[in-house]
Coordinates of N, CA, C and O in Angstrom, one line a residue:
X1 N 89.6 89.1 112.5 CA 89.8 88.4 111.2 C 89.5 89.4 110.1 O 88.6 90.2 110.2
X2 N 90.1 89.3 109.2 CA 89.8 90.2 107.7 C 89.4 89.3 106.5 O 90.2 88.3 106.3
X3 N 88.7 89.5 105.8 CA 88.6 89.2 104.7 C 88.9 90.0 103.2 O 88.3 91.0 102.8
X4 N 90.0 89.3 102.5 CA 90.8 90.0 101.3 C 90.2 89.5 99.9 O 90.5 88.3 99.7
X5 N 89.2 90.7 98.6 CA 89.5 90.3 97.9 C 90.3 91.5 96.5 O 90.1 92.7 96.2
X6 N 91.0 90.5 95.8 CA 90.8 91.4 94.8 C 90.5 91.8 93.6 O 89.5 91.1 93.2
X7 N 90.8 92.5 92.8 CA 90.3 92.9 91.4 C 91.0 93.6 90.8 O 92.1 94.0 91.3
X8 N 90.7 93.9 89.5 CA 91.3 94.8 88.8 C 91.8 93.7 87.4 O 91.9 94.2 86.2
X9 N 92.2 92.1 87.7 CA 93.2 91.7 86.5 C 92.4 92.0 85.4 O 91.3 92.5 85.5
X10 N 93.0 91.5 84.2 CA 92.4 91.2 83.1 C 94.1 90.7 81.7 O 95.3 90.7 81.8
X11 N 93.4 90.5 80.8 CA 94.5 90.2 79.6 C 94.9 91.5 79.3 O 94.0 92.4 79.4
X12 N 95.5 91.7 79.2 CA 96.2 93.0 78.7 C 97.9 93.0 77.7 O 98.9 92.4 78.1
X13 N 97.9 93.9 76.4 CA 99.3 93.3 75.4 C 101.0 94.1 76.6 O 101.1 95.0 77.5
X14 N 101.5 93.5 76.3 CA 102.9 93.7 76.6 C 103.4 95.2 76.6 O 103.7 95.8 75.5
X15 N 103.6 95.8 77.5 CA 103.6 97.3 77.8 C 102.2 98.2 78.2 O 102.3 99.4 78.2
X16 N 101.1 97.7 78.4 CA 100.1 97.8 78.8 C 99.9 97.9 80.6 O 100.7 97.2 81.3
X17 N 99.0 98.7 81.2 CA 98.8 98.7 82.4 C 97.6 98.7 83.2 O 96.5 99.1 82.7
X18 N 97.6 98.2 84.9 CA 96.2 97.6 85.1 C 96.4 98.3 86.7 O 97.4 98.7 87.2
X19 N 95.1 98.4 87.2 CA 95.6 98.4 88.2 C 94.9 97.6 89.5 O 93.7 97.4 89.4
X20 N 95.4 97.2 90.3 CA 94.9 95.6 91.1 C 94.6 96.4 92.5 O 95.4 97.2 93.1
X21 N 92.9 95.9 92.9 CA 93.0 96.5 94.1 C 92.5 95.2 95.3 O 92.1 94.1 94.7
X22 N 92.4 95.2 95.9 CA 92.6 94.7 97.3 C 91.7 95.0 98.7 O 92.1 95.3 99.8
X23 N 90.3 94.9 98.2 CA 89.4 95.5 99.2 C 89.3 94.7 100.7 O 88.6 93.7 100.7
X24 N 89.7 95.1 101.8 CA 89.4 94.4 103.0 C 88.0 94.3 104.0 O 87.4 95.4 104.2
X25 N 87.7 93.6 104.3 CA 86.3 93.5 105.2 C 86.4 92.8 106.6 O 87.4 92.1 106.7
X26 N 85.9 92.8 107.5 CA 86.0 92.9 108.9 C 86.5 93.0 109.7 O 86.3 92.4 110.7
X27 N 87.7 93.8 109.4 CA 88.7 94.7 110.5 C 89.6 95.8 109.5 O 89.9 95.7 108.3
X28 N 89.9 96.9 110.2 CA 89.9 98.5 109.8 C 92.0 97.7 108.6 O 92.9 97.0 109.2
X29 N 92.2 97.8 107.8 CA 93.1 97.5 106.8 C 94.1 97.9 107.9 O 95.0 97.1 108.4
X30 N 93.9 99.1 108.3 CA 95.4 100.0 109.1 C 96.2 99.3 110.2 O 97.1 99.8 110.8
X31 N 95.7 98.1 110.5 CA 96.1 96.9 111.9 C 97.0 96.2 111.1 O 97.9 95.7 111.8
X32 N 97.1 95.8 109.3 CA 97.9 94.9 108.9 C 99.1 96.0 108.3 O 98.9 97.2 108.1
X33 N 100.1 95.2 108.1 CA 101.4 95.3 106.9 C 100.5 94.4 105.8 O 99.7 93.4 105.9
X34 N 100.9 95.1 104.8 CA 100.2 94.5 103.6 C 101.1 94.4 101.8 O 101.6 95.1 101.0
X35 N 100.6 93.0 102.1 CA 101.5 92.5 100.7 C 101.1 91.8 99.4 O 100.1 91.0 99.2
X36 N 101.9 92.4 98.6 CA 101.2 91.1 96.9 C 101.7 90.1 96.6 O 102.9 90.2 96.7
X37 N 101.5 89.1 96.3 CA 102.3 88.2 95.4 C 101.7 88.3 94.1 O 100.9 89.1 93.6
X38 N 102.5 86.9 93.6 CA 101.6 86.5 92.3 C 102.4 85.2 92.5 O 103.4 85.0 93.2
X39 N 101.5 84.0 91.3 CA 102.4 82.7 91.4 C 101.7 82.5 89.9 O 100.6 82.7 89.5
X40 N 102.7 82.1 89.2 CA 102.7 82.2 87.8 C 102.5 80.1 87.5 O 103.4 79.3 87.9
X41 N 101.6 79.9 86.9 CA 101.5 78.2 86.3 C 102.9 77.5 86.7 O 103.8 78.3 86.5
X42 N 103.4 76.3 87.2 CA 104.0 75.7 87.5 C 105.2 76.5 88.3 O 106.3 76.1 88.0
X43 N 105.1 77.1 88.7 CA 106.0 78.4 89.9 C 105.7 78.5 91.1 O 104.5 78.7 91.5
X44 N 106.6 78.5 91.8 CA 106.1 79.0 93.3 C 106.2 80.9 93.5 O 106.9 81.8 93.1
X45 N 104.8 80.7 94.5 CA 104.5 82.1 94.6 C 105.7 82.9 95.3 O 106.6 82.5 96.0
X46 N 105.2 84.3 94.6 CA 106.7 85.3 94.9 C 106.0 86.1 95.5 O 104.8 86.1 95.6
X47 N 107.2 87.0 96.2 CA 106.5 88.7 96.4 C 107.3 89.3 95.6 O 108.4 89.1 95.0
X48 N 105.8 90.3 95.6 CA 105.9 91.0 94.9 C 106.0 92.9 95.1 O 106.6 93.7 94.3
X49 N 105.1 93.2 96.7 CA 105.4 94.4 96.7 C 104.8 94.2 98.2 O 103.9 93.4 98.5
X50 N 105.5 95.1 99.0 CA 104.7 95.0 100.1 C 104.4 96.7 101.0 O 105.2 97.5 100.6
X51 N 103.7 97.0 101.9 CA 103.6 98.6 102.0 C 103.6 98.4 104.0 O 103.2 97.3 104.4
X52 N 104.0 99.1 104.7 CA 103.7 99.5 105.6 C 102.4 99.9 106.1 O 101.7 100.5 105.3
X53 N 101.7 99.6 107.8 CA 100.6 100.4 107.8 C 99.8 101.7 107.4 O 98.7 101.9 107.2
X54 N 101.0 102.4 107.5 CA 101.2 104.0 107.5 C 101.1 104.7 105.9 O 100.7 105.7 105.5
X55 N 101.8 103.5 105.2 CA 101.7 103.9 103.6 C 103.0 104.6 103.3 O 103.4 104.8 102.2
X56 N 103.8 104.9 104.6 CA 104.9 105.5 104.5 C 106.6 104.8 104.0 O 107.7 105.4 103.7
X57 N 106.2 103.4 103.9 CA 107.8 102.7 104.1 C 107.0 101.2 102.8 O 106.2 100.4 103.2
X58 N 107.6 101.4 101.7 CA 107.2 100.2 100.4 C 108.1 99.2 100.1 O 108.8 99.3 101.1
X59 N 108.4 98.7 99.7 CA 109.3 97.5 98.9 C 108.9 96.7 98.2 O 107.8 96.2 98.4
X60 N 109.8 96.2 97.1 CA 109.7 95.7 95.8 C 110.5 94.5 95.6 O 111.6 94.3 96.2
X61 N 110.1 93.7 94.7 CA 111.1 93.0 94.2 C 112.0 93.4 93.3 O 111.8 94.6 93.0
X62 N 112.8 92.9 92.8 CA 114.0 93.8 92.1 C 112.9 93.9 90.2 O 112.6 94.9 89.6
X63 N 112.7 92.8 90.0 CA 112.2 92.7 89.0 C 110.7 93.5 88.0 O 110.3 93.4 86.8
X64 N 110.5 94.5 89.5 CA 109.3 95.0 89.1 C 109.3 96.6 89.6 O 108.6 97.6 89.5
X65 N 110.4 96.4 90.2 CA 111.2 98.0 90.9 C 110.9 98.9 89.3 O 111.1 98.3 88.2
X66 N 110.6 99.9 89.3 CA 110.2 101.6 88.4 C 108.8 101.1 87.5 O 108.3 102.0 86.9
X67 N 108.2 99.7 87.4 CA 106.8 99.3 87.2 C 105.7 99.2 87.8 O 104.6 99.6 87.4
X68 N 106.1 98.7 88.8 CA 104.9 98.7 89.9 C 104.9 99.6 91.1 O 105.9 99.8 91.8
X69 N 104.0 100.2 91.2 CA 103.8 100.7 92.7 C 102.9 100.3 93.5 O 101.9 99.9 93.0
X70 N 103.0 100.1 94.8 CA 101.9 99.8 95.7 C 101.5 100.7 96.6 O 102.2 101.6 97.0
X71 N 99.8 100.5 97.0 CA 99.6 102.6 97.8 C 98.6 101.5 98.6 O 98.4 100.3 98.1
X72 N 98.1 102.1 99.7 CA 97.1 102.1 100.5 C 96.1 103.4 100.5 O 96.5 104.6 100.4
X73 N 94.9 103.1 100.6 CA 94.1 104.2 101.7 C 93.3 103.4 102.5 O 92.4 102.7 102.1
X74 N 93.8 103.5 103.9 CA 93.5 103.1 104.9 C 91.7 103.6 105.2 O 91.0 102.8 105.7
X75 N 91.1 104.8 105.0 CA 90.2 105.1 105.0 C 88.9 104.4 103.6 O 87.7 104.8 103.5
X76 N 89.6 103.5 102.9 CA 88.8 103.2 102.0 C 89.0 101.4 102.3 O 88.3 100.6 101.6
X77 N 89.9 100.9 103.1 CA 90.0 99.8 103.2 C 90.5 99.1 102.2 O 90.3 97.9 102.1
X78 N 91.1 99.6 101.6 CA 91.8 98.8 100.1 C 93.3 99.5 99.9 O 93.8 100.6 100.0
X79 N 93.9 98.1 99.5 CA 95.8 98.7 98.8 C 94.9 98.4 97.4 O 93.8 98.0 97.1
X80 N 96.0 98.8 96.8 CA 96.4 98.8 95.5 C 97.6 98.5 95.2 O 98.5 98.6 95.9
X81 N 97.7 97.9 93.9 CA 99.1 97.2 92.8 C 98.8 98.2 91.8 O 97.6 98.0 91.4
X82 N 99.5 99.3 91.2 CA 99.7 99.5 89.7 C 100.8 99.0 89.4 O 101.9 99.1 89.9
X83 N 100.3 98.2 87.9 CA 101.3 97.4 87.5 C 101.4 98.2 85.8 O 100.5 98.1 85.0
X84 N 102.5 98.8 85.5 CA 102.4 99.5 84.4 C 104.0 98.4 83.4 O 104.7 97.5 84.0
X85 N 104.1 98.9 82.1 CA 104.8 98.5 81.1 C 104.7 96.7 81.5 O 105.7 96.0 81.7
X86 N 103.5 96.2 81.5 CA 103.4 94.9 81.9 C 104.3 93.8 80.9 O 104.1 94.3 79.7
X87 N 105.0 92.9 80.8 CA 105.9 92.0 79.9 C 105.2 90.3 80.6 O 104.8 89.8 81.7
X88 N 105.6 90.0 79.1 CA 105.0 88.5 79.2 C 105.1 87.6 80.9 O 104.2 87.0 81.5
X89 N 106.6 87.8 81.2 CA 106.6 87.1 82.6 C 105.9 88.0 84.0 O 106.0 87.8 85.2
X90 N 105.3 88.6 83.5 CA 104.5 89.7 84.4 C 103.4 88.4 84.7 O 103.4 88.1 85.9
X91 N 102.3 87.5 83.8 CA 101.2 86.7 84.0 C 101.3 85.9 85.0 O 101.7 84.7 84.8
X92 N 100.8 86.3 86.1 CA 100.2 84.9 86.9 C 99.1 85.5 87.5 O 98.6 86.5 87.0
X93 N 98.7 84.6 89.0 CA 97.6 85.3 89.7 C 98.4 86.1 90.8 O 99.3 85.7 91.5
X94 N 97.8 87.0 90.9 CA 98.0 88.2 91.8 C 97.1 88.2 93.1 O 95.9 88.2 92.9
X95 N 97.7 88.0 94.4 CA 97.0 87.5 95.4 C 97.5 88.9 96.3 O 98.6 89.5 96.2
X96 N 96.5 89.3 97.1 CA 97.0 90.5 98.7 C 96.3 89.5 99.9 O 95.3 88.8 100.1
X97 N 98.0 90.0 100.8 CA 97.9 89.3 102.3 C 98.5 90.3 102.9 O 99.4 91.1 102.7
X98 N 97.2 90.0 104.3 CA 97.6 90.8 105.7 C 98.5 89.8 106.7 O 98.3 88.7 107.0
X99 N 99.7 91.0 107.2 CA 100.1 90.0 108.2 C 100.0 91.4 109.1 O 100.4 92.5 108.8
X100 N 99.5 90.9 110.0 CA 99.2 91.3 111.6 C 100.4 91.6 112.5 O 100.4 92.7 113.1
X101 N 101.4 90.7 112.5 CA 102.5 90.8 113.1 C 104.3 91.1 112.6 O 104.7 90.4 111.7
X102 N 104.9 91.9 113.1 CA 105.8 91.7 112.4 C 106.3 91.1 111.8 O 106.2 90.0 112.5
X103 N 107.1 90.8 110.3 CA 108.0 89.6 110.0 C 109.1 89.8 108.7 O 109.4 91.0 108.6
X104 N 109.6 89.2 108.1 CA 109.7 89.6 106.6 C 109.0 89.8 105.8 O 108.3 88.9 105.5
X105 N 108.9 90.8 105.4 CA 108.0 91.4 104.1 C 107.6 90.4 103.2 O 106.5 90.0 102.9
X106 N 109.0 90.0 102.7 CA 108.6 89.1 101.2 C 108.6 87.5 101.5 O 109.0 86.8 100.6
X107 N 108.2 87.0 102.9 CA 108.3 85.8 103.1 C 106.7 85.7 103.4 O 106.2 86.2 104.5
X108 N 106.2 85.3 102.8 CA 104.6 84.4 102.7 C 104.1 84.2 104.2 O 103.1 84.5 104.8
X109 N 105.2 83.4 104.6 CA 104.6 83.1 106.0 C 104.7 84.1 106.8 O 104.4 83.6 107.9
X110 N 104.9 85.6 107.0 CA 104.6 86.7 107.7 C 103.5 86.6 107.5 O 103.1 86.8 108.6
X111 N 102.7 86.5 107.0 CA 100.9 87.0 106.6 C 100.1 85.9 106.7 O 100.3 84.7 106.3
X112 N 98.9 86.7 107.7 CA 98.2 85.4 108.2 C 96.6 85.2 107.2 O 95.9 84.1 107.1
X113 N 96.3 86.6 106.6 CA 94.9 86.2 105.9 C 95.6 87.0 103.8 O 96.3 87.9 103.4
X114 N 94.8 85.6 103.2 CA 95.3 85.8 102.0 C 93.5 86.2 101.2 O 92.3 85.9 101.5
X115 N 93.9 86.9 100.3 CA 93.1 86.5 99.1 C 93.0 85.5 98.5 O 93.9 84.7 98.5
X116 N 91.7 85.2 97.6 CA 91.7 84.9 96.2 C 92.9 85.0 95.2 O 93.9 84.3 94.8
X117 N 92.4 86.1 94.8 CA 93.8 86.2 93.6 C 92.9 86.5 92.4 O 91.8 86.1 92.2
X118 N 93.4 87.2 91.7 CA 93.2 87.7 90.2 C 94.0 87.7 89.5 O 95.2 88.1 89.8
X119 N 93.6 87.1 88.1 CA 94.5 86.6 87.1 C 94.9 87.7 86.3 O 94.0 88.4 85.8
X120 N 96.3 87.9 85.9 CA 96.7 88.8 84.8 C 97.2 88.2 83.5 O 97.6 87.1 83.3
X121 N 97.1 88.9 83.0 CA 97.7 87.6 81.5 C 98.4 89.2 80.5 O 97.7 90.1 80.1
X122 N 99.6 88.9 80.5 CA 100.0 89.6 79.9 C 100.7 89.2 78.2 O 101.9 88.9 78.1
X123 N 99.8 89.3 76.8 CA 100.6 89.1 75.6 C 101.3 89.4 75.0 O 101.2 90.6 74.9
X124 N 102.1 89.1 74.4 CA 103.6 89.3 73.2 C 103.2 90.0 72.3 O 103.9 90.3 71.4

């Protein structure tokens, strides 16, 4: 079992950048595929970015493709979200999950342990 949390949000103005990290605890990060969402006030949660074990193979949603990047270091136990030129529909909470087993990336139900979540709030 792992436990995910993370950090980094905060308010930040509209073209502004943060970066969200994702520290894991009781099992080594490098066993999961690992993903972000966010779910923004009355929205169902999306993906958002997800990375390979290896750090070698990423994907995006279309919407956040040349803004966000997502990285691992497996040796530090933590992914990361940089989320740069942030825009108003950028604000919800930003959650990281491990899935263990293969599946679709951007489908929620591949991943079996989630975070908390950290809130970003992006202003006009």
């Amino acid at each position: 079992q792992v436990q995910l949390v993370e950090s980094g949000g905060g308010l930040v103005q509209a073209g502004g950048s943060l970066r969200l990290s994702c520290a894991a605890s009781g099992r080594t990060l490098s066993s999961y595929y690992m993903g972000w969402f966010r779910q923004a006030p009355g929205k169902e949660r999306e993906f958002v970015a997800g990375i390979s074990r290896s750090g070698t193979s990423t994907n995006y949603r279309d919407s956040v493709k040349g803004r966000f990047t997502i990285s691992r270091d497996n040796a530090k136990n933590t992914v990361y979200l940089q989320v740069n030129s942030l825009k108003p529909e950028d604000t919800a909470v930003y959650s990281c999950a491990a899935a263990e087993l293969p599946g679709v990336p951007n489908r929620a139900a591949s991943y079996k342990y989630w975070g908390q979540g950290t809130q970003v709030t992006v202003s006009s």
